[in-house]
Amino acid sequence: MNKPYFLTLKLYKKSLITTCSLALLTCLCTTAMALPPDIELDRFLLATETYIEKQDYSTAMNYLNQAEELSVELPAVFYYYKGLILQQRKQNETARTAFETYVEATGKDGEHYQNALMQITLLENKITKSPTTNSATPEIDWSSSKKKLEGTSGKDYEDSIKSLYLTDSYIPAFVAHINSLLVTYPYTGKRIISENQDKSIHYSISVDDEKHISIHKHHKSKGGTQITAFKQAIFGISPDFSRNCDERALKCELTHLDDLTIWFETSYDQDAINEVEKATSHLIKILQRPSTN
C-alpha cells in the first residue's frame, strides 16, 4: 500500500529539483545578459575590432550593428570601424561618410586620424573614377535645384532626384539629397547660419544593406562633436511623418508617425523640412519595393 506513495514522493522530489535547476539557470542567464549598455558597447566594439583584424567583415558588421542598437552615445571609433567594413563591401560613398564622421568627431587627436584621412582620399578617387557611381558625388545647391523639383511627384520626382545627383541608382541619390539638406540647414538656434558656428546640431542618414536606415545626430560644441545614432528596420514601417516648425525656437522637427520618434531637426525653414519629409518618405518606399535600384 505504501509503494505508490513513495513512488509519488520520489517523482515529486525529482520534479522539484528539475524546477529549481531551471529557475537557477534562468537566473544565471539573465544575470549574464544584464550587462550595462556602456559595457555591452565596449564588448561589441572589441569584438568588431577582433573580427576586422581576422578579415571576417560579416561577423564584424554583426557586432557593430548590435552596438548601434544599444541606443547609447557612440564613440568616434564606431564610425572608423564602420568605414573599414563598408569599404570592403564596396559601399564607397557610405564608407567615406563614416570616415568623415570619425575625423569630424576626433579632430587631429584621433588615434586613426591619419589613416581615416588616407581612406577618404582613396575612396574619393574610386568614386570619381567609377563609371556608374554608387552614390551621389556632386554638391547640389538647394536654392537653385528647388525649382526643378517643384510640382514633381511619384516616379517623376524620383527620376528628377536621380538625374540631379548624376547617379543610376535611386537609393544613393536620395541619401545624398537628404544629407545635403540636413547639412545646409543645421539647427543653431540663430537666424543666421555661418560655416564657423560654435554650436550646432545636424543630422545625417545612411542605408545599411538596403534593410535598415541609420539616423545620426551630430551635436557640435566648443568641446567637440558628440554623435548619437539609432537604427530603424525598413520593412513594416510607415513612410509617413509629421512636420512641426517653431518660429520662436528657430527650429523645425520631422517626427515619424509610427512611434513619434524625432528623426530630424533643422533650422527654421519650412520649404527645407518639407523637402526632407518628401525625400525621406520616398526613400522608405523605394527601399520597401521588392526590387530596388
CSV table of C-alpha atoms in Angstrom, one decimal:
chain,number,residue,atom,x,y,z
A,1,MET,CA,0.0,0.0,0.0
A,2,ASN,CA,2.9,2.4,0.7
A,3,LYS,CA,4.7,1.7,-2.7
A,4,PRO,CA,2.7,4.1,-4.8
A,5,TYR,CA,3.1,6.8,-2.1
A,6,PHE,CA,7.0,6.5,-2.1
A,7,LEU,CA,7.0,6.5,-5.9
A,8,THR,CA,4.9,9.6,-6.0
A,9,LEU,CA,7.2,11.3,-3.4
A,10,LYS,CA,10.2,10.3,-5.4
A,11,LEU,CA,8.7,11.8,-8.6
A,12,TYR,CA,7.7,14.9,-6.7
A,13,LYS,CA,11.3,15.4,-5.4
A,14,LYS,CA,12.7,14.9,-8.9
A,15,SER,CA,10.3,17.4,-10.4
A,16,LEU,CA,11.1,19.9,-7.6
A,17,ILE,CA,14.9,19.6,-8.3
A,18,THR,CA,14.4,20.0,-12.0
A,19,THR,CA,12.2,23.1,-11.5
A,20,CYS,CA,14.8,24.6,-9.1
A,21,SER,CA,17.6,23.9,-11.5
A,22,LEU,CA,15.8,25.5,-14.4
A,23,ALA,CA,15.0,28.6,-12.2
A,24,LEU,CA,18.7,28.9,-11.2
A,25,LEU,CA,19.8,28.5,-14.8
A,26,THR,CA,17.3,31.2,-15.9
A,27,CYS,CA,18.6,33.5,-13.1
A,28,LEU,CA,22.2,33.0,-14.1
A,29,CYS,CA,21.4,33.5,-17.8
A,30,THR,CA,19.5,36.7,-17.0
A,31,THR,CA,22.4,38.0,-14.9
A,32,ALA,CA,24.9,37.2,-17.7
A,33,MET,CA,22.8,39.1,-20.2
A,34,ALA,CA,22.1,42.1,-18.0
A,35,LEU,CA,25.4,43.9,-18.6
A,36,PRO,CA,25.0,47.7,-18.5
A,37,PRO,CA,24.7,49.2,-22.1
A,38,ASP,CA,28.1,51.0,-21.8
A,39,ILE,CA,29.9,47.7,-21.0
A,40,GLU,CA,28.0,45.9,-23.8
A,41,LEU,CA,29.1,48.7,-26.1
A,42,ASP,CA,32.7,48.1,-25.2
A,43,ARG,CA,32.3,44.3,-25.7
A,44,PHE,CA,30.7,44.7,-29.1
A,45,LEU,CA,33.4,47.2,-30.3
A,46,LEU,CA,36.2,44.9,-29.1
A,47,ALA,CA,34.6,42.0,-31.0
A,48,THR,CA,34.3,44.3,-34.0
A,49,GLU,CA,37.9,45.1,-33.9
A,50,THR,CA,38.9,41.5,-33.4
A,51,TYR,CA,36.9,40.3,-36.4
A,52,ILE,CA,38.2,43.1,-38.6
A,53,GLU,CA,41.7,42.0,-37.9
A,54,LYS,CA,40.7,38.5,-38.9
A,55,GLN,CA,39.1,39.9,-42.1
A,56,ASP,CA,35.8,38.4,-41.1
A,57,TYR,CA,33.8,41.5,-42.1
A,58,SER,CA,30.4,39.9,-41.9
A,59,THR,CA,30.8,39.0,-38.3
A,60,ALA,CA,32.4,42.4,-37.5
A,61,MET,CA,29.4,44.1,-39.0
A,62,ASN,CA,27.1,41.9,-37.0
A,63,TYR,CA,28.7,43.1,-33.7
A,64,LEU,CA,28.8,46.7,-35.0
A,65,ASN,CA,25.0,46.5,-35.6
A,66,GLN,CA,24.5,45.2,-32.1
A,67,ALA,CA,26.4,48.2,-30.8
A,68,GLU,CA,24.3,50.6,-32.7
A,69,GLU,CA,21.1,49.0,-31.5
A,70,LEU,CA,22.0,49.8,-27.8
A,71,SER,CA,20.7,53.4,-28.4
A,72,VAL,CA,23.6,54.9,-26.5
A,73,GLU,CA,26.1,57.6,-27.5
A,74,LEU,CA,28.5,56.0,-29.9
A,75,PRO,CA,32.3,56.7,-29.7
A,76,ALA,CA,34.1,58.0,-32.8
A,77,VAL,CA,35.9,54.7,-33.3
A,78,PHE,CA,32.5,53.1,-34.1
A,79,TYR,CA,32.5,55.1,-37.4
A,80,TYR,CA,36.1,54.3,-38.1
A,81,TYR,CA,35.3,50.5,-37.9
A,82,LYS,CA,32.1,51.1,-39.9
A,83,GLY,CA,34.2,52.8,-42.6
A,84,LEU,CA,36.6,49.9,-42.8
A,85,ILE,CA,33.8,47.3,-43.1
A,86,LEU,CA,31.8,49.2,-45.7
A,87,GLN,CA,35.0,49.9,-47.7
A,88,GLN,CA,35.5,46.1,-48.0
A,89,ARG,CA,31.9,45.8,-49.1
A,90,LYS,CA,32.5,48.3,-51.9
A,91,GLN,CA,30.0,50.7,-50.4
A,92,ASN,CA,32.4,53.5,-51.1
A,93,GLU,CA,30.3,56.6,-50.5
A,94,THR,CA,28.8,55.3,-47.2
A,95,ALA,CA,32.3,54.3,-46.1
A,96,ARG,CA,33.6,57.8,-46.9
A,97,THR,CA,30.8,59.3,-44.9
A,98,ALA,CA,31.7,57.1,-41.9
A,99,PHE,CA,35.4,58.1,-42.1
A,100,GLU,CA,34.4,61.8,-42.4
A,101,THR,CA,32.2,61.4,-39.3
A,102,TYR,CA,35.2,59.9,-37.4
A,103,VAL,CA,37.6,62.7,-38.2
A,104,GLU,CA,35.0,65.3,-37.5
A,105,ALA,CA,34.4,63.8,-34.1
A,106,THR,CA,38.0,63.3,-33.1
A,107,GLY,CA,39.9,66.0,-34.8
A,108,LYS,CA,43.7,65.6,-35.2
A,109,ASP,CA,44.0,63.9,-31.9
A,110,GLY,CA,42.2,60.8,-33.1
A,111,GLU,CA,44.1,57.5,-32.9
A,112,HIS,CA,43.1,56.7,-36.5
A,113,TYR,CA,43.0,60.2,-37.8
A,114,GLN,CA,45.8,59.9,-40.4
A,115,ASN,CA,44.6,56.6,-41.7
A,116,ALA,CA,41.0,57.8,-41.9
A,117,LEU,CA,42.1,60.8,-44.0
A,118,MET,CA,44.0,58.5,-46.3
A,119,GLN,CA,41.0,56.2,-46.7
A,120,ILE,CA,38.8,59.3,-47.5
A,121,THR,CA,41.1,60.2,-50.3
A,122,LEU,CA,41.3,56.7,-51.7
A,123,LEU,CA,37.5,56.4,-51.6
A,124,GLU,CA,37.1,59.8,-53.2
A,125,ASN,CA,39.3,58.7,-56.2
A,126,LYS,CA,37.4,55.4,-56.5
A,127,ILE,CA,34.0,57.2,-56.6
A,128,THR,CA,35.3,59.8,-59.1
A,129,LYS,CA,36.7,57.1,-61.4
A,130,SER,CA,33.6,54.8,-61.2
A,131,PRO,CA,31.6,54.9,-64.5
A,132,THR,CA,28.4,54.3,-62.6
A,133,THR,CA,29.0,55.8,-59.2
A,134,ASN,CA,27.2,54.0,-56.4
A,135,SER,CA,26.4,57.3,-54.8
A,136,ALA,CA,25.8,61.0,-55.4
A,137,THR,CA,29.0,62.9,-55.6
A,138,PRO,CA,28.1,66.4,-56.7
A,139,GLU,CA,27.1,69.0,-54.1
A,140,ILE,CA,23.8,70.4,-55.0
A,141,ASP,CA,22.7,74.0,-54.3
A,142,TRP,CA,19.2,73.5,-52.9
A,143,SER,CA,18.1,77.1,-53.7
A,144,SER,CA,18.9,76.5,-57.4
A,145,SER,CA,17.6,73.0,-57.7
A,146,LYS,CA,14.3,73.7,-55.8
A,147,LYS,CA,12.6,75.0,-58.9
A,148,LYS,CA,13.5,71.8,-60.9
A,149,LEU,CA,11.7,69.7,-58.3
A,150,GLU,CA,8.6,71.9,-57.7
A,151,GLY,CA,5.4,70.2,-58.9
A,152,THR,CA,7.0,66.8,-59.4
A,153,SER,CA,5.7,63.7,-57.6
A,154,GLY,CA,5.8,59.9,-57.8
A,155,LYS,CA,8.1,58.4,-60.4
A,156,ASP,CA,8.8,61.8,-62.0
A,157,TYR,CA,10.1,63.2,-58.6
A,158,GLU,CA,12.3,60.1,-58.1
A,159,ASP,CA,13.7,60.3,-61.6
A,160,SER,CA,14.4,64.0,-61.0
A,161,ILE,CA,16.4,63.3,-57.9
A,162,LYS,CA,18.4,60.6,-59.6
A,163,SER,CA,19.2,62.9,-62.5
A,164,LEU,CA,20.0,65.8,-60.2
A,165,TYR,CA,22.7,63.8,-58.5
A,166,LEU,CA,24.1,62.1,-61.6
A,167,THR,CA,23.7,58.5,-60.5
A,168,ASP,CA,22.0,55.5,-61.9
A,169,SER,CA,20.6,54.4,-58.6
A,170,TYR,CA,17.7,55.9,-56.6
A,171,ILE,CA,19.0,55.0,-53.1
A,172,PRO,CA,22.3,56.8,-53.1
A,173,ALA,CA,20.7,59.8,-54.8
A,174,PHE,CA,18.1,60.2,-52.1
A,175,VAL,CA,20.6,59.6,-49.3
A,176,ALA,CA,22.8,62.3,-50.8
A,177,HIS,CA,19.8,64.7,-51.3
A,178,ILE,CA,18.6,64.3,-47.7
A,179,ASN,CA,22.1,64.7,-46.2
A,180,SER,CA,22.7,67.8,-48.4
A,181,LEU,CA,19.6,69.4,-47.0
A,182,LEU,CA,20.4,68.4,-43.4
A,183,VAL,CA,23.9,69.8,-43.6
A,184,THR,CA,22.7,73.0,-45.3
A,185,TYR,CA,20.0,73.7,-42.6
A,186,PRO,CA,21.5,72.7,-39.2
A,187,TYR,CA,19.8,73.7,-36.1
A,188,THR,CA,21.8,76.5,-34.4
A,189,GLY,CA,19.1,78.5,-32.5
A,190,LYS,CA,20.1,81.5,-34.6
A,191,ARG,CA,18.6,83.2,-37.6
A,192,ILE,CA,21.9,83.5,-39.5
A,193,ILE,CA,23.8,80.3,-40.1
A,194,SER,CA,27.6,80.6,-40.6
A,195,GLU,CA,30.2,78.0,-41.5
A,196,ASN,CA,32.2,78.7,-38.3
A,197,GLN,CA,29.2,78.1,-36.0
A,198,ASP,CA,30.5,77.2,-32.5
A,199,LYS,CA,27.3,75.2,-31.6
A,200,SER,CA,25.0,73.4,-34.0
A,201,ILE,CA,23.1,70.2,-34.4
A,202,HIS,CA,22.8,68.5,-37.7
A,203,TYR,CA,21.6,65.0,-38.7
A,204,SER,CA,22.6,62.5,-41.4
A,205,ILE,CA,21.1,59.4,-42.8
A,206,SER,CA,22.6,56.2,-44.2
A,207,VAL,CA,21.3,53.0,-45.6
A,208,ASP,CA,22.7,49.7,-44.4
A,209,ASP,CA,22.3,46.6,-46.7
A,210,GLU,CA,19.1,48.2,-48.0
A,211,LYS,CA,17.4,46.7,-44.9
A,212,HIS,CA,18.0,49.4,-42.3
A,213,ILE,CA,18.1,53.2,-42.1
A,214,SER,CA,20.5,54.7,-39.6
A,215,ILE,CA,19.9,58.2,-38.3
A,216,HIS,CA,22.9,60.1,-36.8
A,217,LYS,CA,22.8,63.2,-34.7
A,218,HIS,CA,25.9,65.4,-34.8
A,219,HIS,CA,26.0,67.8,-31.8
A,220,LYS,CA,28.8,70.2,-32.3
A,221,SER,CA,30.1,72.4,-29.4
A,222,LYS,CA,33.3,74.0,-28.4
A,223,GLY,CA,34.3,70.8,-26.6
A,224,GLY,CA,34.0,68.8,-29.9
A,225,THR,CA,31.3,66.8,-31.7
A,226,GLN,CA,29.1,64.2,-29.9
A,227,ILE,CA,27.4,61.7,-32.1
A,228,THR,CA,24.4,59.6,-31.3
A,229,ALA,CA,22.5,57.3,-33.6
A,230,PHE,CA,19.6,54.8,-33.9
A,231,LYS,CA,18.8,52.2,-36.5
A,232,GLN,CA,15.4,51.5,-38.0
A,233,ALA,CA,14.4,48.4,-39.9
A,234,ILE,CA,12.8,49.3,-43.2
A,235,PHE,CA,10.1,46.6,-43.6
A,236,GLY,CA,6.9,47.1,-41.8
A,237,ILE,CA,7.3,50.9,-41.1
A,238,SER,CA,5.2,53.6,-42.4
A,239,PRO,CA,6.6,56.2,-44.8
A,240,ASP,CA,4.5,58.9,-43.1
A,241,PHE,CA,5.9,61.8,-41.0
A,242,SER,CA,4.6,65.0,-39.3
A,243,ARG,CA,6.4,68.3,-39.5
A,244,ASN,CA,6.5,70.9,-36.8
A,245,CYS,CA,8.2,74.3,-37.1
A,246,ASP,CA,8.6,76.6,-34.1
A,247,GLU,CA,9.5,80.2,-35.2
A,248,ARG,CA,10.4,81.2,-31.6
A,249,ALA,CA,12.9,78.3,-31.3
A,250,LEU,CA,14.0,78.8,-34.9
A,251,LYS,CA,13.7,75.1,-35.4
A,252,CYS,CA,11.8,72.5,-37.4
A,253,GLU,CA,11.3,68.9,-36.5
A,254,LEU,CA,10.3,65.8,-38.5
A,255,THR,CA,8.6,63.1,-36.4
A,256,HIS,CA,7.9,59.6,-37.6
A,257,LEU,CA,4.2,58.7,-37.0
A,258,ASP,CA,4.7,55.1,-36.0
A,259,ASP,CA,6.3,55.9,-32.6
A,260,LEU,CA,6.5,59.7,-32.6
A,261,THR,CA,10.3,59.5,-32.7
A,262,ILE,CA,12.0,62.7,-33.9
A,263,TRP,CA,14.1,61.7,-36.9
A,264,PHE,CA,15.5,65.2,-37.9
A,265,GLU,CA,15.8,68.7,-36.6
A,266,THR,CA,16.7,71.6,-38.9
A,267,SER,CA,16.8,75.4,-38.7
A,268,TYR,CA,13.6,77.2,-39.2
A,269,ASP,CA,12.9,76.8,-42.9
A,270,GLN,CA,9.5,75.2,-43.9
A,271,ASP,CA,10.5,74.6,-47.5
A,272,ALA,CA,13.6,72.7,-46.4
A,273,ILE,CA,11.8,70.5,-43.9
A,274,ASN,CA,9.0,69.9,-46.4
A,275,GLU,CA,11.6,68.6,-48.9
A,276,VAL,CA,13.3,66.5,-46.2
A,277,GLU,CA,10.0,64.9,-45.4
A,278,LYS,CA,9.2,64.2,-49.0
A,279,ALA,CA,12.6,62.8,-49.8
A,280,THR,CA,12.7,60.6,-46.7
A,281,SER,CA,9.2,59.2,-47.4
A,282,HIS,CA,10.2,58.3,-50.9
A,283,LEU,CA,13.4,56.7,-49.8
A,284,ILE,CA,11.5,54.4,-47.4
A,285,LYS,CA,9.1,53.5,-50.2
A,286,ILE,CA,12.0,52.8,-52.6
A,287,LEU,CA,13.7,50.5,-50.0
A,288,GLN,CA,10.4,48.7,-49.4
A,289,ARG,CA,9.9,47.7,-53.0
A,290,PRO,CA,10.6,44.1,-54.0
A,291,SER,CA,13.4,45.2,-56.3
A,292,THR,CA,15.3,48.5,-55.7
A,293,ASN,CA,17.8,50.2,-57.8
